[in-house]
Tab-separated table of C-alpha atoms in Angstrom:
chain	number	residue	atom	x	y	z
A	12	UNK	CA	-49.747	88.756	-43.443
A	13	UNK	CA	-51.366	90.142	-46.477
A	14	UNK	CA	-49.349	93.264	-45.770
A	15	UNK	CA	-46.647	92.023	-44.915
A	16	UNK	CA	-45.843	89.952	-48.797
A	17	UNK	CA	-47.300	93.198	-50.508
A	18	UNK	CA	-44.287	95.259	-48.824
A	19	UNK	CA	-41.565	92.173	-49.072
A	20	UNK	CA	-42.911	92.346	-53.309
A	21	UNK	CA	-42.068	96.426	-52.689
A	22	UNK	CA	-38.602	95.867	-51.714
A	23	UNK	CA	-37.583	93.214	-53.909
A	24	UNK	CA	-38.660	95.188	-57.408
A	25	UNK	CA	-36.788	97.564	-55.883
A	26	UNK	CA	-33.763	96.002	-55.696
A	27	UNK	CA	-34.371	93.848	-59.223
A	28	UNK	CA	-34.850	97.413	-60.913
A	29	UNK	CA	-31.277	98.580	-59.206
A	30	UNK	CA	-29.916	95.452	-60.426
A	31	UNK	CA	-31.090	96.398	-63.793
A	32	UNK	CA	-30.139	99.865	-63.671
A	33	UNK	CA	-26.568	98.748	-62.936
A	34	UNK	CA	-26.343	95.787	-65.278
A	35	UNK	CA	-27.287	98.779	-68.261
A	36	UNK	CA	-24.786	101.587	-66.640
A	37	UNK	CA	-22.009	98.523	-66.841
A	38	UNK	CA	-22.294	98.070	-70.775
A	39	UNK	CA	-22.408	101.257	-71.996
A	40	UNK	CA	-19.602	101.716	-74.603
A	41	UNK	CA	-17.926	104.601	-72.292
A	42	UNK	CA	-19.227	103.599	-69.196
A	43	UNK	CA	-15.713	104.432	-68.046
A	44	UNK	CA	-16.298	108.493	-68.220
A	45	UNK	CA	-18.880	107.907	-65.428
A	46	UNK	CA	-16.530	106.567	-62.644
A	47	UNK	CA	-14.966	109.614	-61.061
A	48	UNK	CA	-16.416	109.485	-58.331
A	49	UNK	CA	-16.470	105.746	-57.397
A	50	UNK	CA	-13.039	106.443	-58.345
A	51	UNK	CA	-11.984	109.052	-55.787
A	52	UNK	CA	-13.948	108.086	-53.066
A	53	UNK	CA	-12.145	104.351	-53.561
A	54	UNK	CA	-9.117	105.925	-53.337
A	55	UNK	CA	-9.799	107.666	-50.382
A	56	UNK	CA	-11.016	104.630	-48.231
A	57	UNK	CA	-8.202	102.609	-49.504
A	58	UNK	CA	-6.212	105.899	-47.668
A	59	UNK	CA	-8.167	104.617	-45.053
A	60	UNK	CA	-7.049	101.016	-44.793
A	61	UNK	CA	-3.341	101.795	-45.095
A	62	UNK	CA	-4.061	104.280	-41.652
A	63	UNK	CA	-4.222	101.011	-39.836
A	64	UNK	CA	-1.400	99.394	-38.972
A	65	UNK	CA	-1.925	95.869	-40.010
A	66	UNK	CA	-2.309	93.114	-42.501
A	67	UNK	CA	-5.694	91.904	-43.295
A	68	UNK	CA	-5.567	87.884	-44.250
A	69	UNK	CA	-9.095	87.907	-46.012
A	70	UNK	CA	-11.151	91.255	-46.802
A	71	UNK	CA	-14.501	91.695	-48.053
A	72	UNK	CA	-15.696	94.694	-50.748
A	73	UNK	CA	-19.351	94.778	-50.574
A	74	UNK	CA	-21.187	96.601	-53.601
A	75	UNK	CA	-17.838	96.857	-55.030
A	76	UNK	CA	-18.780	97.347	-58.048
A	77	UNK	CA	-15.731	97.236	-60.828
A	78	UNK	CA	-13.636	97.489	-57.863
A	79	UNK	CA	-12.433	100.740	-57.129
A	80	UNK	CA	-10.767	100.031	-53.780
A	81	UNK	CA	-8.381	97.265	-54.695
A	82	UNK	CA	-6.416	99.022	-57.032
A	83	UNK	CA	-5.236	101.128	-54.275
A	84	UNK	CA	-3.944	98.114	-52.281
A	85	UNK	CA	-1.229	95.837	-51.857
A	86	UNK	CA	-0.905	92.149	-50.857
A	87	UNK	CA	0.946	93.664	-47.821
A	88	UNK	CA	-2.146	95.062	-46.455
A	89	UNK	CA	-4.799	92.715	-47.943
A	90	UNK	CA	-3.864	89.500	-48.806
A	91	UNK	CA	-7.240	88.005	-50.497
A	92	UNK	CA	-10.286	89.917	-51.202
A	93	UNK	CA	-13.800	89.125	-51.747
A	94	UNK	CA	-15.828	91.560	-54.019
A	95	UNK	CA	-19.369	91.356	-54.195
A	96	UNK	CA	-22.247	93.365	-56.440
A	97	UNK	CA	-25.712	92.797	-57.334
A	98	UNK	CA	-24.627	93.361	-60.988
A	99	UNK	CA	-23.790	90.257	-62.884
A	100	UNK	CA	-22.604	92.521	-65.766
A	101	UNK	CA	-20.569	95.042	-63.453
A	102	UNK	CA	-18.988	92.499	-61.578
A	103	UNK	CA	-17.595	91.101	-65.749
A	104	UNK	CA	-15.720	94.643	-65.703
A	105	UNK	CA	-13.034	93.996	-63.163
A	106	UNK	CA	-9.913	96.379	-62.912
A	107	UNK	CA	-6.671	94.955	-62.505
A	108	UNK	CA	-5.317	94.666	-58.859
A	109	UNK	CA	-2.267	93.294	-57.071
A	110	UNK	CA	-4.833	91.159	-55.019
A	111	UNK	CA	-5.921	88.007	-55.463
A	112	UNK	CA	-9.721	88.616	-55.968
A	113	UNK	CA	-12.847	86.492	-55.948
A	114	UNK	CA	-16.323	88.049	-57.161
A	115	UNK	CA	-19.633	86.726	-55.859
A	116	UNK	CA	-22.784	87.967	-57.087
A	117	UNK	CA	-24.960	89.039	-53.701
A	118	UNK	CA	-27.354	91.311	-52.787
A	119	UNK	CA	-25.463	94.011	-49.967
A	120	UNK	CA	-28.796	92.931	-48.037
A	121	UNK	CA	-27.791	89.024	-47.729
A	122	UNK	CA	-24.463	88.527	-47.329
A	123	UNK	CA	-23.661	84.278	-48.106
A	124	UNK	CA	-20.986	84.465	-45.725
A	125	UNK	CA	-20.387	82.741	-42.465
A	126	UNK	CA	-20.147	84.210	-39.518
A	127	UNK	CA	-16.752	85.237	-38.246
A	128	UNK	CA	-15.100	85.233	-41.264
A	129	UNK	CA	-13.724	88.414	-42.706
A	130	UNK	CA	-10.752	90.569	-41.226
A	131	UNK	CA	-11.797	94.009	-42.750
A	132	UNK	CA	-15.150	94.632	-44.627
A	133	UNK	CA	-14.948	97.751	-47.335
A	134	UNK	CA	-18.178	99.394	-48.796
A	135	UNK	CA	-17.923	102.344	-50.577
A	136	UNK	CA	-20.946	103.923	-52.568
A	137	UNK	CA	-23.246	101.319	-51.983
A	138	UNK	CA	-24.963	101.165	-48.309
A	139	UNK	CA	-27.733	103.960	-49.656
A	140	UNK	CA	-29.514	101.721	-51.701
A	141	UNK	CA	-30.161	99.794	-49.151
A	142	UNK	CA	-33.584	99.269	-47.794
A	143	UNK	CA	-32.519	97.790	-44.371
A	144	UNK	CA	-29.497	99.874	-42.863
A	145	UNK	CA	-29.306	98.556	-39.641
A	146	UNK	CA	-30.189	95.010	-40.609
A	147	UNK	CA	-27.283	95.493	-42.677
A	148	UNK	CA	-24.948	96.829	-40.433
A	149	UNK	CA	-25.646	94.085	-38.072
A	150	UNK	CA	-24.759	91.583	-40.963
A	151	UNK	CA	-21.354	93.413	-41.822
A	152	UNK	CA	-20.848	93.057	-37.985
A	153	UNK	CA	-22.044	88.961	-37.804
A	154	UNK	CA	-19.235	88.336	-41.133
A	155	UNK	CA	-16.459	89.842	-39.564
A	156	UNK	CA	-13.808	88.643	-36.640
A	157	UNK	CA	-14.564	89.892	-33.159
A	158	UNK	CA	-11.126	92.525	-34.163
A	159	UNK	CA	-12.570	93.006	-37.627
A	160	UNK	CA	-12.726	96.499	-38.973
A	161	UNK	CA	-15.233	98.046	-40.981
A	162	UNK	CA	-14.570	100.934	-43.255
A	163	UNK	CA	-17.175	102.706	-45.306
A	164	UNK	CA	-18.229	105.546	-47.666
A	165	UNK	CA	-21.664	106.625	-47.485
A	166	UNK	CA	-23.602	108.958	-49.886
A	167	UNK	CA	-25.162	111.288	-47.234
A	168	UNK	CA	-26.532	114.901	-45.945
A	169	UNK	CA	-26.353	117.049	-48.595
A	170	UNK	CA	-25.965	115.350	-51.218
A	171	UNK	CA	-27.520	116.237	-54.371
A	172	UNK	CA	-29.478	119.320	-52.957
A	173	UNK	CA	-28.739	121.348	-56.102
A	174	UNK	CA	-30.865	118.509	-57.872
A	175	UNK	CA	-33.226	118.177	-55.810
A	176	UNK	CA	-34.046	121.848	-54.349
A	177	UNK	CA	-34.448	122.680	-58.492
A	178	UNK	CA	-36.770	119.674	-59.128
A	179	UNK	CA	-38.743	120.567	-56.683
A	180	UNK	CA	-39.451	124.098	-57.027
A	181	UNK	CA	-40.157	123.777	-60.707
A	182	UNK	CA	-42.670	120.562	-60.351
A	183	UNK	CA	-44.607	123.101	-57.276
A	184	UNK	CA	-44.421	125.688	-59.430
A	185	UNK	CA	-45.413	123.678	-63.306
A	186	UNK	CA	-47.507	120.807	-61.763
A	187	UNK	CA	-49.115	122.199	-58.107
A	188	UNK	CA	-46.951	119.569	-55.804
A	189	UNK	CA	-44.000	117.256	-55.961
A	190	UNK	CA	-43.023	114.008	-55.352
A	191	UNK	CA	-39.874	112.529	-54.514
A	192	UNK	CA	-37.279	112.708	-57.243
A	193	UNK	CA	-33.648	112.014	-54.678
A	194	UNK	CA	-33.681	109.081	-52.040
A	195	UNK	CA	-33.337	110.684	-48.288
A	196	UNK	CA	-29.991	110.273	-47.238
A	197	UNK	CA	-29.117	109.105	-43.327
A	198	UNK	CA	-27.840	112.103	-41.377
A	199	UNK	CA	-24.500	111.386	-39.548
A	200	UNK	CA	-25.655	111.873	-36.452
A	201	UNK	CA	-27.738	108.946	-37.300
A	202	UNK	CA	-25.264	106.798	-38.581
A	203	UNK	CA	-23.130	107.139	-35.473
A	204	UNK	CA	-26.125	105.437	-33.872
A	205	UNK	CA	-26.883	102.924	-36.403
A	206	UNK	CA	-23.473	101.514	-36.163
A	207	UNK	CA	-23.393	101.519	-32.063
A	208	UNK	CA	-26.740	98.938	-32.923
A	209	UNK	CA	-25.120	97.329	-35.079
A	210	UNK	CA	-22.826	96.199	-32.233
A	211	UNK	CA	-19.716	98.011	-33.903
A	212	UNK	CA	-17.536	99.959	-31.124
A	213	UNK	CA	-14.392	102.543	-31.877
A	214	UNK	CA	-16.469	104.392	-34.318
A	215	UNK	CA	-14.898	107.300	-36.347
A	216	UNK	CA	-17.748	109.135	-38.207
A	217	UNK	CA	-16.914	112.020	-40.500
A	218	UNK	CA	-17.842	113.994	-43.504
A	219	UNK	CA	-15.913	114.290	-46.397
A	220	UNK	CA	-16.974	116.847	-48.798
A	221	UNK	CA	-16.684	116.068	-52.529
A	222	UNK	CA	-18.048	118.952	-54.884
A	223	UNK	CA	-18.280	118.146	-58.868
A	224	UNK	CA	-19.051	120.675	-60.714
A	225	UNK	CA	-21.486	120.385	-63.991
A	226	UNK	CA	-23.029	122.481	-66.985
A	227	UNK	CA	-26.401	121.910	-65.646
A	228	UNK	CA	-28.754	119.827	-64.472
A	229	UNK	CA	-28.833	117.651	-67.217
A	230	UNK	CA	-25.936	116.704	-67.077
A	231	UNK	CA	-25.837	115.697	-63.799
A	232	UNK	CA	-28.983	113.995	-64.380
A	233	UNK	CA	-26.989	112.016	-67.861
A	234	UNK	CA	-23.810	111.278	-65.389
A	235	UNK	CA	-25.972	109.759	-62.142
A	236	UNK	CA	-27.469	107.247	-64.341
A	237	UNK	CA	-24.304	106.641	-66.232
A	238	UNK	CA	-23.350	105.467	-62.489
A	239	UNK	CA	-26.032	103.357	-62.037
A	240	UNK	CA	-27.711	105.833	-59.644
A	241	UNK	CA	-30.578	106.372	-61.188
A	242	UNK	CA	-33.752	106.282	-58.679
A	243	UNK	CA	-35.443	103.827	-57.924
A	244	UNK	CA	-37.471	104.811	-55.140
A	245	UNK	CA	-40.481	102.494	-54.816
A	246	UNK	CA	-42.817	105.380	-54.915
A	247	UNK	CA	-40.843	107.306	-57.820
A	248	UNK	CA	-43.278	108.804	-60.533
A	249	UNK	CA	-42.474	106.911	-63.466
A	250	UNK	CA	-41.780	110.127	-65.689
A	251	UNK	CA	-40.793	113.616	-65.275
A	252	UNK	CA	-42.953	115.923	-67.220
A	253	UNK	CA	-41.265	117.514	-70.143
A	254	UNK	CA	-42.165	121.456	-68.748
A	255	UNK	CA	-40.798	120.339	-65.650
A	256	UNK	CA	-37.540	119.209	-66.734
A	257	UNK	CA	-37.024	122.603	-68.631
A	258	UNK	CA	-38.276	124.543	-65.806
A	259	UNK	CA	-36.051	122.480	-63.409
A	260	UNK	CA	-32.769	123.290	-65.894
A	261	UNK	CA	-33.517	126.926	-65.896
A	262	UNK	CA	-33.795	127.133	-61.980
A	263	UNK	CA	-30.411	124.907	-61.427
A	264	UNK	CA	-28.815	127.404	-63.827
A	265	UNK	CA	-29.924	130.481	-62.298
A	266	UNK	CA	-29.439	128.962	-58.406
A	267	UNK	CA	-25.941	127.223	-59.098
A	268	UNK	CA	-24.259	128.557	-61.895
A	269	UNK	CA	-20.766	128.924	-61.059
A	270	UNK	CA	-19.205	130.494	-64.096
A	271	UNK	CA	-21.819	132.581	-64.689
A	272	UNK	CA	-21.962	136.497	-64.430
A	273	UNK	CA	-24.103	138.594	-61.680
A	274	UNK	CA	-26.284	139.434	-64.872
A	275	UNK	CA	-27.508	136.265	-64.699
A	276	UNK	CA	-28.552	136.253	-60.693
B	24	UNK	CA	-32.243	96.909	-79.554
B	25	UNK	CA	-30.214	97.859	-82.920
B	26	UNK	CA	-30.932	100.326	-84.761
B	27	UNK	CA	-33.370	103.684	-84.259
B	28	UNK	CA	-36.104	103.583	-81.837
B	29	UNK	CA	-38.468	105.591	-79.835
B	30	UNK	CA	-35.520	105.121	-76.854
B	31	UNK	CA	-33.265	106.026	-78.576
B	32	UNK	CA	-34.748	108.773	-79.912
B	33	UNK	CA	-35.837	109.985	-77.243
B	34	UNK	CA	-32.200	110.145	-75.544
B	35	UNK	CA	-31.079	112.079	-78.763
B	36	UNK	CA	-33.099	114.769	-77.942
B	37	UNK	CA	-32.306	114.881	-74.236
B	38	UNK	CA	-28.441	114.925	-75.428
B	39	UNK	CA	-29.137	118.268	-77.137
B	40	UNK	CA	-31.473	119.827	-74.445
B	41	UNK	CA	-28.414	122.070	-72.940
B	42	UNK	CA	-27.233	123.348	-76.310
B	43	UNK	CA	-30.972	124.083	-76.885
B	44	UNK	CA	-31.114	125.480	-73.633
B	45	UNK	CA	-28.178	127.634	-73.817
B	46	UNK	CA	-29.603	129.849	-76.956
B	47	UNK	CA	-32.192	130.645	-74.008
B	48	UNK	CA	-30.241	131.891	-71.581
B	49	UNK	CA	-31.668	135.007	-71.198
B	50	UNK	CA	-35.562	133.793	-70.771
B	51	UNK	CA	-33.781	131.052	-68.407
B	52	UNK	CA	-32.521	133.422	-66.090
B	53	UNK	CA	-35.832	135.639	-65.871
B	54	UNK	CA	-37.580	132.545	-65.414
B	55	UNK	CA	-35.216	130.964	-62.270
B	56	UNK	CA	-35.060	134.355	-60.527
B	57	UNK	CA	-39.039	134.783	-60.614
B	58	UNK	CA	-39.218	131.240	-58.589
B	59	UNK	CA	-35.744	132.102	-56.701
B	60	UNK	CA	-37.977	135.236	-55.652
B	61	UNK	CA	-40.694	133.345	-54.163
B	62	UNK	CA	-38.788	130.906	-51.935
B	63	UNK	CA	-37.023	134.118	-50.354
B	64	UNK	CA	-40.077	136.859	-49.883
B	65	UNK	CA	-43.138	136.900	-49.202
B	66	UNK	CA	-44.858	135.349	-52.022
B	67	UNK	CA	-45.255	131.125	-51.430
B	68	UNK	CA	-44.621	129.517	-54.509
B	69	UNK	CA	-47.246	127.761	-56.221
B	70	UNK	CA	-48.272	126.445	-59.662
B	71	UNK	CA	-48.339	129.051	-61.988
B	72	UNK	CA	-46.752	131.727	-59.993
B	73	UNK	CA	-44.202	132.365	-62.680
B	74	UNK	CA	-46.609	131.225	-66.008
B	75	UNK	CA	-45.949	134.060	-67.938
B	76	UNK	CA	-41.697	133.857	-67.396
B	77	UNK	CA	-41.775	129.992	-68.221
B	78	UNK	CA	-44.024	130.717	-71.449
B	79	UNK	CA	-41.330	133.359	-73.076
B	80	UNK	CA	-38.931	130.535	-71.960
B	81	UNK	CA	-40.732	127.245	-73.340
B	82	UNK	CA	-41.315	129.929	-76.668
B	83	UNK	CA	-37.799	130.279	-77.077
B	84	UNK	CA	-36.927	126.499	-76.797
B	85	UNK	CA	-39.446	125.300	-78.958
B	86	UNK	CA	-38.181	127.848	-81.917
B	87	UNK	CA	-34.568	126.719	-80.925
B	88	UNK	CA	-35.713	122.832	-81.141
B	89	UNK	CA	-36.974	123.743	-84.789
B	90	UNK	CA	-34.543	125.606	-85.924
B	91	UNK	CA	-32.189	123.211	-85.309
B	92	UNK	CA	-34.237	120.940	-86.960
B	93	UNK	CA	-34.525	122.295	-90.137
């Protein structure tokens, strides 16, 4: 039992300090330069919506952030829309949308919404953070209709290798080891699996590729927690040693450098 | 928090890490190909394998971070 609270405590600092993290990203003065990507990938599932054929009565956005989906939309494919985020402050910076839009402050992880309720659920950019996939899943599932539809975006596979390869090697080769600096992300062989659990059936599960491309690694250090994406891992090491970080920049260079010449391979 | 503090600080010199980085780019490069060179050959990488690159490099920022200074 002991154990047991100790890891529920875990989880739920875990989640407070991703709350946090997104409440600060949501007030910076140009938070606005850091939503590119939330940006474009909400455009692309909205592409996804209007592939269906039909007119959703009541749709949920889960994680939704500023809402990035909506704007895409039209009352003729979503009539009324539910947005929800764990950030109180996010959810103040709303975008305009032709839909008539109510936001709810919930955690992804407990959805205060009855069963059979929703015609389409939307998530983009969010289901990483959470600790329980398939619990989630299954509550995505219990919320919507028995013809529901689900469509997602999910930070996965490769994602961030540059980062992560480059911290790596320089904390092995300045400090002796390493510890975990970018969250695992589910393979999608995996998710295919996780949503069959989930009780979901018709699954479509593909990659989309989206390549940024940035100075160096501090930069896309600057613009992941301009995001909000900043980690939060429950066994993160609270700093990253000075050496390290200049060792790390100097490898991400030399790896990933796109403009520069062979001299510098 | 108004005004100038240890935070905020601290994120000013972050923000001019890659220009300070960039006047190194030379000692970079020698640096990332000696641990680019170990994940590929024989050598395994471990702590200190490339001391002597990193030193010429963490040299050259420091004198960039002060001249910059001044």
């Amino acid at each position: 039992m002991d154990r047991l609270g100790l890891g529920l405590q875990v989880l739920q600092t875990y989640r407070e300090m991703k709350k946090r993290q997104k409440n600060w990203a949501a007030v910076l003065q140009d938070g606005h330069q850091y939503d590119y990507l939330r940006d474009e990938v909400g455009s692309r599932v909205a592409d996804r919506v209007y592939d269906i054929a039909r007119t959703f009565p009541l749709a949920l956005d889960i994680g939704g952030g500023k809402s990035h989906i909506a704007e895409h939309l039209t009352k003729n494919v979503v009539e009324r829309l539910f947005l929800t985020d764990i950030s109180q402050q996010t959810l103040k910076v709303q975008r305009q949308s032709d839909i008539p839009t109510q936001r709810v402050l919930a955690d992804e992880e407990f959805l205060p919404f009855r069963e059979n309720t929703f015609d389409l659920v939307l998530s983009s950019l969010t289901l990483h953070w959470i600790n329980d996939l398939p619990g989630g899943l299954r509550q995505i599932h219990q919320v919507l209709k028995p013809d529901g539809v689900f469509i997602g975006a999910m930070v996965g596979g490769e994602t961030l290798y540059e980062l992560r390869c480059s911290l790596q090697l320089a904390e092995m080769e300045r400090e002796g080891g390493f510890s975990p600096h970018v969250s695992p992300y589910t393979a999608v062989t995996d998710l295919g699996n996780l949503l069959g659990q989930a009780g979901f059936t018709m699954l479509t599960v593909d990659i989309d590729d989206v390549q940024v491309y940035y100075p160096g690694i501090m930069e896309v250090m600057t613009d992941l927690q301009g995001m909000g994406e900043s980690n939060c891992a429950w066994n993160r090491r609270s700093m990253l040693h000075r050496d390290t970080m200049l060792a790390a920049a100097a490898i991400y260079k030399g790896q990933y450098c796109m403009s520069c010449g062979p001299s510098a391979l | 928090m108004s005004g100038s503090n240890v935070w905020s600080r601290s994120r000013e010199r972050l923000r001019v890490f890659p220009e300070l980085l960039s006047q190194c780019a030379g000692e970079a490069a020698v640096y990332g190909k000696c641990v680019a060179a170990s994940t590929t050959g024989k050598q395994e990488l471990k702590k200190d394998l490339c001391a002597k690159e990193f030193e010429v490099l963490k040299t050259c920022f420091t004198n960039a971070a002060r001249k910059r200074i001044r």
